[in-house]
PDB file of C-alpha atoms in Angstrom:
ATOM      1  CA  MET A 382     -46.938 -11.916  16.964  1.00 94.00           C
ATOM      2  CA  LYS A 383     -50.437 -13.011  18.505  1.00 98.00           C
ATOM      3  CA  VAL A 384     -50.376 -14.869  22.236  1.00 98.00           C
ATOM      4  CA  VAL A 385     -53.339 -17.676  22.813  1.00 98.00           C
ATOM      5  CA  LEU A 386     -53.517 -17.691  26.516  1.00 98.00           C
ATOM      6  CA  LEU A 387     -56.050 -20.466  28.311  1.00 98.00           C
ATOM      7  CA  ALA A 388     -58.253 -18.991  30.679  1.00 96.00           C
ATOM      8  CA  GLY A 389     -61.469 -20.301  30.179  1.00 91.00           C
ATOM      9  CA  GLY A 390     -61.551 -23.100  32.776  1.00 89.00           C
ATOM     10  CA  PHE A 391     -62.852 -23.831  36.491  1.00 86.00           C
ATOM     11  CA  GLY A 392     -59.676 -23.589  38.219  1.00 79.00           C
ATOM     12  CA  THR A 393     -61.465 -26.730  40.783  1.00 78.00           C
ATOM     13  CA  ARG A 394     -58.046 -27.174  42.352  1.00 77.00           C
ATOM     14  CA  ILE A 395     -57.885 -23.986  43.960  1.00 82.00           C
ATOM     15  CA  ASN A 396     -61.651 -23.192  44.995  1.00 78.00           C
ATOM     16  CA  GLU A 397     -60.434 -21.341  48.228  1.00 74.00           C
ATOM     17  CA  GLU A 398     -60.409 -18.001  45.010  1.00 78.00           C
ATOM     18  CA  SER A 399     -61.460 -19.765  42.029  1.00 73.00           C
ATOM     19  CA  HIS A 400     -65.128 -20.111  43.147  1.00 82.00           C
ATOM     20  CA  LEU A 401     -65.296 -15.850  42.701  1.00 85.00           C
ATOM     21  CA  LYS A 402     -63.154 -15.551  39.542  1.00 92.00           C
ATOM     22  CA  PRO A 403     -61.017 -17.578  36.734  1.00 94.00           C
ATOM     23  CA  LYS A 404     -57.946 -19.048  38.435  1.00 94.00           C
ATOM     24  CA  PRO A 405     -55.562 -16.625  35.702  1.00 96.00           C
ATOM     25  CA  MET A 406     -57.216 -13.677  37.586  1.00 96.00           C
ATOM     26  CA  ILE A 407     -55.932 -14.607  41.038  1.00 95.00           C
ATOM     27  CA  GLU A 408     -54.054 -12.472  42.155  1.00 95.00           C
ATOM     28  CA  ILE A 409     -49.826 -12.600  43.565  1.00 95.00           C
ATOM     29  CA  ASP A 410     -47.998  -8.780  44.195  1.00 92.00           C
ATOM     30  CA  GLY A 411     -51.625  -6.689  43.491  1.00 92.00           C
ATOM     31  CA  GLN A 412     -51.761  -8.286  40.116  1.00 94.00           C
ATOM     32  CA  PRO A 413     -53.792 -11.953  38.507  1.00 96.00           C
ATOM     33  CA  ILE A 414     -50.812 -14.134  37.205  1.00 97.00           C
ATOM     34  CA  MET A 415     -52.127 -13.479  33.780  1.00 97.00           C
ATOM     35  CA  TRP A 416     -50.737 -10.334  33.688  1.00 97.00           C
ATOM     36  CA  HIS A 417     -47.544 -11.901  34.873  1.00 97.00           C
ATOM     37  CA  ILE A 418     -47.603 -14.175  32.201  1.00 98.00           C
ATOM     38  CA  MET A 419     -48.152 -10.929  29.579  1.00 97.00           C
ATOM     39  CA  LYS A 420     -45.848  -9.058  30.948  1.00 97.00           C
ATOM     40  CA  SER A 421     -42.807 -11.772  30.136  1.00 97.00           C
ATOM     41  CA  TYR A 422     -44.560 -11.381  26.733  1.00 98.00           C
ATOM     42  CA  SER A 423     -44.369  -7.655  26.071  1.00 97.00           C
ATOM     43  CA  HIS A 424     -40.508  -8.067  27.723  1.00 97.00           C
ATOM     44  CA  TYR A 425     -39.745  -9.701  24.654  1.00 97.00           C
ATOM     45  CA  GLY A 426     -42.092  -7.064  21.895  1.00 96.00           C
ATOM     46  CA  VAL A 427     -45.194  -9.884  22.253  1.00 97.00           C
ATOM     47  CA  ASN A 428     -48.225  -7.146  22.953  1.00 97.00           C
ATOM     48  CA  GLU A 429     -51.392  -8.676  20.955  1.00 98.00           C
ATOM     49  CA  PHE A 430     -53.002 -11.215  23.379  1.00 98.00           C
ATOM     50  CA  ILE A 431     -55.671 -13.252  22.456  1.00 98.00           C
ATOM     51  CA  ILE A 432     -57.818 -14.775  25.811  1.00 98.00           C
ATOM     52  CA  CYS A 433     -59.720 -17.909  25.491  1.00 98.00           C
ATOM     53  CA  ALA A 434     -62.302 -16.855  27.909  1.00 97.00           C
ATOM     54  CA  GLY A 435     -65.232 -19.291  29.487  1.00 95.00           C
ATOM     55  CA  TYR A 436     -65.635 -19.327  33.480  1.00 95.00           C
ATOM     56  CA  LYS A 437     -66.508 -16.189  34.717  1.00 94.00           C
ATOM     57  CA  GLN A 438     -65.577 -14.813  31.489  1.00 95.00           C
ATOM     58  CA  HIS A 439     -66.756 -11.415  32.761  1.00 96.00           C
ATOM     59  CA  VAL A 440     -64.408 -10.958  35.098  1.00 96.00           C
ATOM     60  CA  ILE A 441     -61.131 -11.122  32.597  1.00 97.00           C
ATOM     61  CA  LYS A 442     -63.341  -8.494  30.328  1.00 97.00           C
ATOM     62  CA  GLU A 443     -64.092  -6.071  33.135  1.00 95.00           C
ATOM     63  CA  TYR A 444     -60.348  -6.167  34.652  1.00 94.00           C
ATOM     64  CA  PHE A 445     -59.383  -4.776  31.050  1.00 94.00           C
ATOM     65  CA  ALA A 446     -62.388  -2.455  30.585  1.00 91.00           C
ATOM     66  CA  ASP A 447     -61.131  -0.332  34.040  1.00 88.00           C
ATOM     67  CA  TYR A 448     -57.188  -0.973  33.201  1.00 88.00           C
ATOM     68  CA  TYR A 449     -56.137   2.179  32.985  1.00 83.00           C
ATOM     69  CA  LEU A 450     -58.167   3.382  35.383  1.00 81.00           C
ATOM     70  CA  HIS A 451     -56.487   1.716  38.024  1.00 81.00           C
ATOM     71  CA  ARG A 452     -53.070   2.259  36.438  1.00 81.00           C
ATOM     72  CA  SER A 453     -53.247   6.066  36.175  1.00 84.00           C
ATOM     73  CA  ASP A 454     -54.037   8.937  38.031  1.00 88.00           C
ATOM     74  CA  ILE A 455     -57.200  10.524  37.886  1.00 88.00           C
ATOM     75  CA  THR A 456     -58.587  13.820  38.363  1.00 91.00           C
ATOM     76  CA  PHE A 457     -63.027  13.615  38.663  1.00 90.00           C
ATOM     77  CA  ASP A 458     -64.272  16.841  39.271  1.00 90.00           C
ATOM     78  CA  PHE A 459     -67.861  17.181  40.030  1.00 92.00           C
ATOM     79  CA  CYS A 460     -68.121  21.157  39.520  1.00 90.00           C
ATOM     80  CA  ASN A 461     -67.218  20.773  36.108  1.00 83.00           C
ATOM     81  CA  GLY A 462     -69.771  18.797  34.432  1.00 83.00           C
ATOM     82  CA  ASN A 463     -68.882  15.815  35.986  1.00 85.00           C
ATOM     83  CA  SER A 464     -65.186  15.632  33.799  1.00 88.00           C
ATOM     84  CA  LEU A 465     -62.801  13.151  34.330  1.00 84.00           C
ATOM     85  CA  THR A 466     -58.728  14.059  33.369  1.00 86.00           C
ATOM     86  CA  ILE A 467     -56.309  10.851  33.079  1.00 83.00           C
ATOM     87  CA  HIS A 468     -52.984  11.818  34.441  1.00 83.00           C
ATOM     88  CA  ASN A 469     -49.745  10.029  34.018  1.00 76.00           C
ATOM     89  CA  ASN A 470     -51.590   6.815  31.636  1.00 71.00           C
ATOM     90  CA  VAL A 471     -49.328   3.691  32.624  1.00 71.00           C
ATOM     91  CA  ALA A 472     -51.176   1.550  30.963  1.00 75.00           C
ATOM     92  CA  GLU A 473     -49.110  -1.020  28.573  1.00 88.00           C
ATOM     93  CA  PRO A 474     -48.495  -1.593  24.903  1.00 92.00           C
ATOM     94  CA  TRP A 475     -51.455  -3.904  24.810  1.00 95.00           C
ATOM     95  CA  LYS A 476     -53.949  -5.034  22.301  1.00 96.00           C
ATOM     96  CA  VAL A 477     -56.136  -7.305  23.837  1.00 97.00           C
ATOM     97  CA  THR A 478     -59.174  -9.546  22.252  1.00 98.00           C
ATOM     98  CA  VAL A 479     -61.021 -11.286  24.957  1.00 98.00           C
ATOM     99  CA  VAL A 480     -62.972 -14.431  23.829  1.00 98.00           C
ATOM    100  CA  ASP A 481     -66.254 -15.764  25.228  1.00 97.00           C
ATOM    101  CA  THR A 482     -65.138 -19.574  23.727  1.00 97.00           C
ATOM    102  CA  GLY A 483     -67.837 -21.443  26.170  1.00 96.00           C
ATOM    103  CA  LEU A 484     -68.350 -22.478  29.564  1.00 95.00           C
ATOM    104  CA  ASN A 485     -67.530 -26.194  29.026  1.00 94.00           C
ATOM    105  CA  THR A 486     -65.188 -25.996  26.026  1.00 96.00           C
ATOM    106  CA  MET A 487     -62.239 -28.206  26.341  1.00 96.00           C
ATOM    107  CA  THR A 488     -58.521 -26.363  25.818  1.00 97.00           C
ATOM    108  CA  GLY A 489     -58.411 -27.700  22.019  1.00 97.00           C
ATOM    109  CA  GLY A 490     -61.856 -26.255  21.418  1.00 97.00           C
ATOM    110  CA  ARG A 491     -61.126 -22.864  23.247  1.00 97.00           C
ATOM    111  CA  ILE A 492     -58.040 -22.471  20.655  1.00 98.00           C
ATOM    112  CA  LYS A 493     -60.429 -23.639  17.587  1.00 97.00           C
ATOM    113  CA  ARG A 494     -62.984 -21.135  18.035  1.00 97.00           C
ATOM    114  CA  VAL A 495     -60.246 -18.075  18.012  1.00 98.00           C
ATOM    115  CA  LYS A 496     -59.130 -19.111  14.672  1.00 97.00           C
ATOM    116  CA  ASP A 497     -60.253 -16.148  12.873  1.00 96.00           C
ATOM    117  CA  TYR A 498     -58.571 -13.671  15.745  1.00 97.00           C
ATOM    118  CA  ILE A 499     -55.365 -15.613  15.236  1.00 97.00           C
ATOM    119  CA  GLY A 500     -55.453 -15.559  10.890  1.00 94.00           C
ATOM    120  CA  ASN A 501     -52.993 -18.052   8.882  1.00 95.00           C
ATOM    121  CA  GLU A 502     -49.969 -16.780  10.603  1.00 96.00           C
ATOM    122  CA  PRO A 503     -47.601 -18.806  13.758  1.00 97.00           C
ATOM    123  CA  PHE A 504     -48.235 -18.037  16.440  1.00 98.00           C
ATOM    124  CA  MET A 505     -47.495 -18.478  20.622  1.00 98.00           C
ATOM    125  CA  MET A 506     -50.235 -19.938  23.286  1.00 98.00           C
ATOM    126  CA  THR A 507     -49.520 -20.863  26.727  1.00 98.00           C
ATOM    127  CA  TYR A 508     -51.894 -21.310  29.443  1.00 97.00           C
ATOM    128  CA  GLY A 509     -52.652 -18.808  32.119  1.00 96.00           C
ATOM    129  CA  ASP A 510     -51.478 -20.048  35.797  1.00 94.00           C
ATOM    130  CA  GLY A 511     -47.935 -20.792  35.209  1.00 95.00           C
ATOM    131  CA  VAL A 512     -44.749 -18.532  35.209  1.00 97.00           C
ATOM    132  CA  CYS A 513     -41.714 -18.735  33.593  1.00 97.00           C
ATOM    133  CA  ASP A 514     -38.539 -16.852  32.887  1.00 96.00           C
ATOM    134  CA  ILE A 515     -38.115 -18.126  29.958  1.00 97.00           C
ATOM    135  CA  ASP A 516     -36.506 -16.166  26.633  1.00 97.00           C
ATOM    136  CA  LEU A 517     -39.248 -16.169  24.113  1.00 98.00           C
ATOM    137  CA  GLY A 518     -37.215 -14.504  21.980  1.00 97.00           C
ATOM    138  CA  LYS A 519     -35.040 -17.983  21.960  1.00 98.00           C
ATOM    139  CA  LEU A 520     -37.843 -20.096  22.540  1.00 98.00           C
ATOM    140  CA  LEU A 521     -39.181 -18.053  18.787  1.00 98.00           C
ATOM    141  CA  GLU A 522     -35.611 -18.802  17.294  1.00 97.00           C
ATOM    142  CA  PHE A 523     -35.561 -22.010  17.822  1.00 98.00           C
ATOM    143  CA  HIS A 524     -39.150 -22.836  16.545  1.00 98.00           C
ATOM    144  CA  LYS A 525     -38.274 -21.165  13.397  1.00 97.00           C
ATOM    145  CA  SER A 526     -35.195 -23.138  13.066  1.00 97.00           C
ATOM    146  CA  HIS A 527     -36.568 -26.589  13.104  1.00 96.00           C
ATOM    147  CA  GLY A 528     -39.859 -25.843  10.152  1.00 95.00           C
ATOM    148  CA  LYS A 529     -42.205 -28.333  12.349  1.00 97.00           C
ATOM    149  CA  LEU A 530     -46.040 -26.941  12.785  1.00 98.00           C
ATOM    150  CA  ALA A 531     -45.430 -27.531  16.782  1.00 98.00           C
ATOM    151  CA  THR A 532     -43.003 -25.983  19.582  1.00 98.00           C
ATOM    152  CA  MET A 533     -43.589 -27.002  22.668  1.00 98.00           C
ATOM    153  CA  THR A 534     -41.136 -25.537  26.172  1.00 97.00           C
ATOM    154  CA  ALA A 535     -40.595 -28.846  28.174  1.00 96.00           C
ATOM    155  CA  VAL A 536     -39.627 -28.527  31.764  1.00 94.00           C
ATOM    156  CA  GLN A 537     -38.870 -30.975  34.519  1.00 86.00           C
ATOM    157  CA  PRO A 538     -40.577 -29.603  37.761  1.00 80.00           C
ATOM    158  CA  GLY A 539     -40.481 -33.504  39.259  1.00 57.00           C
ATOM    159  CA  GLY A 540     -43.116 -35.348  40.939  1.00 52.00           C
ATOM    160  CA  ARG A 541     -47.020 -34.789  39.612  1.00 53.00           C
ATOM    161  CA  PHE A 542     -47.440 -34.829  36.030  1.00 57.00           C
ATOM    162  CA  GLY A 543     -47.002 -37.047  33.246  1.00 57.00           C
ATOM    163  CA  THR A 544     -44.266 -37.433  30.601  1.00 65.00           C
ATOM    164  CA  LEU A 545     -42.215 -36.465  27.357  1.00 75.00           C
ATOM    165  CA  GLU A 546     -40.362 -38.631  25.497  1.00 78.00           C
ATOM    166  CA  ILE A 547     -37.928 -36.886  23.594  1.00 81.00           C
ATOM    167  CA  GLU A 548     -35.428 -37.933  21.241  1.00 83.00           C
ATOM    168  CA  LYS A 549     -31.520 -37.016  20.293  1.00 82.00           C
ATOM    169  CA  ASP A 550     -32.778 -34.395  17.674  1.00 86.00           C
ATOM    170  CA  ASN A 551     -35.132 -33.171  20.100  1.00 86.00           C
ATOM    171  CA  THR A 552     -38.590 -34.912  18.843  1.00 86.00           C
ATOM    172  CA  ILE A 553     -41.137 -35.895  20.724  1.00 80.00           C
ATOM    173  CA  SER A 554     -41.542 -39.253  19.968  1.00 80.00           C
ATOM    174  CA  ARG A 555     -44.509 -39.609  22.526  1.00 76.00           C
ATOM    175  CA  PHE A 556     -46.408 -37.062  24.523  1.00 71.00           C
ATOM    176  CA  ALA A 557     -48.667 -38.870  27.579  1.00 65.00           C
ATOM    177  CA  GLU A 558     -50.370 -36.075  29.150  1.00 57.00           C
ATOM    178  CA  LYS A 559     -50.684 -36.732  33.342  1.00 50.00           C
ATOM    179  CA  HIS A 560     -50.290 -40.533  33.251  1.00 45.00           C
ATOM    180  CA  LYS A 561     -47.467 -42.332  35.126  1.00 38.00           C
ATOM    181  CA  GLU A 562     -45.699 -39.363  37.215  1.00 46.00           C
ATOM    182  CA  ASP A 563     -42.001 -40.536  37.116  1.00 53.00           C
ATOM    183  CA  GLY A 564     -40.790 -36.532  37.494  1.00 56.00           C
ATOM    184  CA  GLY A 565     -39.590 -36.589  33.874  1.00 79.00           C
ATOM    185  CA  TRP A 566     -39.951 -33.771  31.202  1.00 88.00           C
ATOM    186  CA  ILE A 567     -43.415 -32.290  30.879  1.00 92.00           C
ATOM    187  CA  ASN A 568     -46.332 -29.910  29.033  1.00 94.00           C
ATOM    188  CA  GLY A 569     -45.003 -26.660  30.638  1.00 95.00           C
ATOM    189  CA  GLY A 570     -46.970 -24.658  27.930  1.00 96.00           C
ATOM    190  CA  PHE A 571     -45.481 -21.274  26.793  1.00 98.00           C
ATOM    191  CA  MET A 572     -45.674 -23.096  23.086  1.00 98.00           C
ATOM    192  CA  VAL A 573     -45.176 -21.959  19.324  1.00 98.00           C
ATOM    193  CA  LEU A 574     -47.550 -22.788  16.900  1.00 98.00           C
ATOM    194  CA  GLU A 575     -48.133 -23.054  12.721  1.00 98.00           C
ATOM    195  CA  PRO A 576     -51.808 -22.512  12.268  1.00 97.00           C
ATOM    196  CA  GLN A 577     -51.579 -26.040  10.921  1.00 97.00           C
ATOM    197  CA  VAL A 578     -52.185 -27.361  14.417  1.00 98.00           C
ATOM    198  CA  LEU A 579     -55.614 -25.682  14.088  1.00 97.00           C
ATOM    199  CA  ASP A 580     -56.903 -28.482  11.376  1.00 97.00           C
ATOM    200  CA  PHE A 581     -55.807 -31.089  13.973  1.00 97.00           C
ATOM    201  CA  ILE A 582     -58.580 -30.018  16.041  1.00 98.00           C
ATOM    202  CA  ALA A 583     -61.918 -31.544  15.888  1.00 96.00           C
ATOM    203  CA  GLY A 584     -64.357 -29.490  18.038  1.00 95.00           C
ATOM    204  CA  ASP A 585     -65.278 -27.950  21.546  1.00 96.00           C
ATOM    205  CA  SER A 586     -64.939 -31.359  22.931  1.00 97.00           C
ATOM    206  CA  THR A 587     -61.383 -31.588  21.693  1.00 97.00           C
ATOM    207  CA  VAL A 588     -58.428 -31.682  24.966  1.00 97.00           C
ATOM    208  CA  PHE A 589     -55.711 -29.986  23.164  1.00 97.00           C
ATOM    209  CA  GLU A 590     -53.405 -31.923  25.128  1.00 95.00           C
ATOM    210  CA  ARG A 591     -54.769 -35.457  24.106  1.00 95.00           C
ATOM    211  CA  GLU A 592     -55.511 -35.882  19.830  1.00 95.00           C
ATOM    212  CA  PRO A 593     -53.696 -32.955  18.533  1.00 97.00           C
ATOM    213  CA  LEU A 594     -50.365 -33.174  20.527  1.00 97.00           C
ATOM    214  CA  GLU A 595     -50.265 -37.025  20.531  1.00 96.00           C
ATOM    215  CA  ARG A 596     -50.751 -36.828  16.651  1.00 96.00           C
ATOM    216  CA  LEU A 597     -48.627 -34.323  15.971  1.00 97.00           C
ATOM    217  CA  SER A 598     -45.709 -35.937  17.897  1.00 96.00           C
ATOM    218  CA  GLY A 599     -46.569 -39.711  16.735  1.00 95.00           C
ATOM    219  CA  GLU A 600     -46.119 -37.636  12.846  1.00 96.00           C
ATOM    220  CA  GLY A 601     -43.110 -36.156  14.314  1.00 96.00           C
ATOM    221  CA  GLN A 602     -44.387 -32.180  14.341  1.00 97.00           C
ATOM    222  CA  LEU A 603     -44.180 -31.611  17.566  1.00 97.00           C
ATOM    223  CA  VAL A 604     -40.743 -30.482  18.909  1.00 97.00           C
ATOM    224  CA  ALA A 605     -39.430 -30.238  22.165  1.00 97.00           C
ATOM    225  CA  TYR A 606     -37.428 -26.756  23.724  1.00 97.00           C
ATOM    226  CA  GLN A 607     -35.908 -28.375  26.644  1.00 95.00           C
ATOM    227  CA  TYR A 608     -35.449 -25.289  29.357  1.00 95.00           C
ATOM    228  CA  ASN A 609     -34.345 -25.903  32.388  1.00 92.00           C
ATOM    229  CA  GLY A 610     -34.794 -22.287  34.025  1.00 93.00           C
ATOM    230  CA  PHE A 611     -37.514 -21.080  36.723  1.00 94.00           C
ATOM    231  CA  TRP A 612     -41.119 -22.932  35.638  1.00 96.00           C
ATOM    232  CA  GLN A 613     -43.961 -22.747  38.516  1.00 95.00           C
ATOM    233  CA  CYS A 614     -47.924 -23.201  37.335  1.00 94.00           C
ATOM    234  CA  MET A 615     -49.992 -22.038  40.341  1.00 93.00           C
ATOM    235  CA  ASP A 616     -52.879 -25.332  40.122  1.00 90.00           C
ATOM    236  CA  THR A 617     -53.253 -25.327  44.456  1.00 91.00           C
ATOM    237  CA  LEU A 618     -53.541 -22.682  47.114  1.00 92.00           C
ATOM    238  CA  ARG A 619     -50.071 -23.998  48.230  1.00 92.00           C
ATOM    239  CA  ASP A 620     -48.437 -22.869  44.716  1.00 93.00           C
ATOM    240  CA  LYS A 621     -50.477 -19.559  44.959  1.00 94.00           C
ATOM    241  CA  GLN A 622     -48.167 -19.259  48.299  1.00 95.00           C
ATOM    242  CA  TYR A 623     -45.223 -20.250  47.307  1.00 94.00           C
ATOM    243  CA  LEU A 624     -44.900 -17.897  44.492  1.00 96.00           C
ATOM    244  CA  GLU A 625     -46.365 -15.046  46.973  1.00 96.00           C
ATOM    245  CA  GLU A 626     -42.969 -16.232  48.953  1.00 95.00           C
ATOM    246  CA  LEU A 627     -40.721 -15.653  46.224  1.00 95.00           C
ATOM    247  CA  LEU A 628     -42.568 -12.330  45.683  1.00 95.00           C
ATOM    248  CA  GLU A 629     -42.229 -10.969  49.234  1.00 94.00           C
ATOM    249  CA  LYS A 630     -38.100 -12.386  48.858  1.00 93.00           C
ATOM    250  CA  GLY A 631     -37.699 -10.457  45.950  1.00 92.00           C
ATOM    251  CA  LYS A 632     -36.370 -14.272  44.198  1.00 92.00           C
ATOM    252  CA  ALA A 633     -39.141 -14.358  41.469  1.00 95.00           C
ATOM    253  CA  PRO A 634     -37.473 -14.956  38.683  1.00 95.00           C
ATOM    254  CA  TRP A 635     -40.187 -14.661  36.125  1.00 96.00           C
ATOM    255  CA  LYS A 636     -40.023 -11.184  36.686  1.00 95.00           C
ATOM    256  CA  VAL A 637     -38.392 -10.677  33.936  1.00 92.00           C
ATOM    257  CA  TRP A 638     -39.380  -7.434  33.520  1.00 90.00           C
ATOM    258  CA  ASN A 639     -38.323  -5.814  36.233  1.00 81.00           C
ATOM    259  CA  ARG A 640     -34.184  -6.610  35.307  1.00 72.00           C
TER     260      ARG A 640
END
């Protein structure tokens, strides 16, 4: 199964660092937050990623181009034809496709632009700036069990996000992204989507969290996987500092691969 990562936005709320790099490339514990997300998927055996890049997309491409060099011991022998020997290659078992989906393309448009890389099969999708300790295997099993087109992980961070209205059978009857702030269930990303979902996206100007998800919920095709565990986005510098504090204290629940 493939994972689509949205990593093309400007990250204006954390411009202390995003003026230099895409927000998903901002580091916590010495690695981009997107790396942490990818490690979580990899822990559950999902190792193929399609990154929807845009703003400063070259930073993402250069990171992966040099990834094995950064993670391995290397000998540069300038006396022997400038040879390079790689020792203890610790690169991940990943296949990573980085796609320039445009500078100003909206979230839905970015997903639509990678349609050819997704193929005609279910896929997972999340944002490149949020970490969670969710069991992704159980999420996938839940998606397969209900037979609908889309599963969204619903979380309860409280405070500043919009809400979902969830029926007793877990069907989302109404999706309203970032309107009234009442601390209810919100879109936590970590979705599983059938390929037909791409038909709900008109083009580059489509915001995935508006027309497509609203239409899916209206047709009873959007189901919530209600999750009460750890979830945290890195929307601001304060969020970044909070994640770093958890790491320093050895209390980073999303690092499932270290368990």
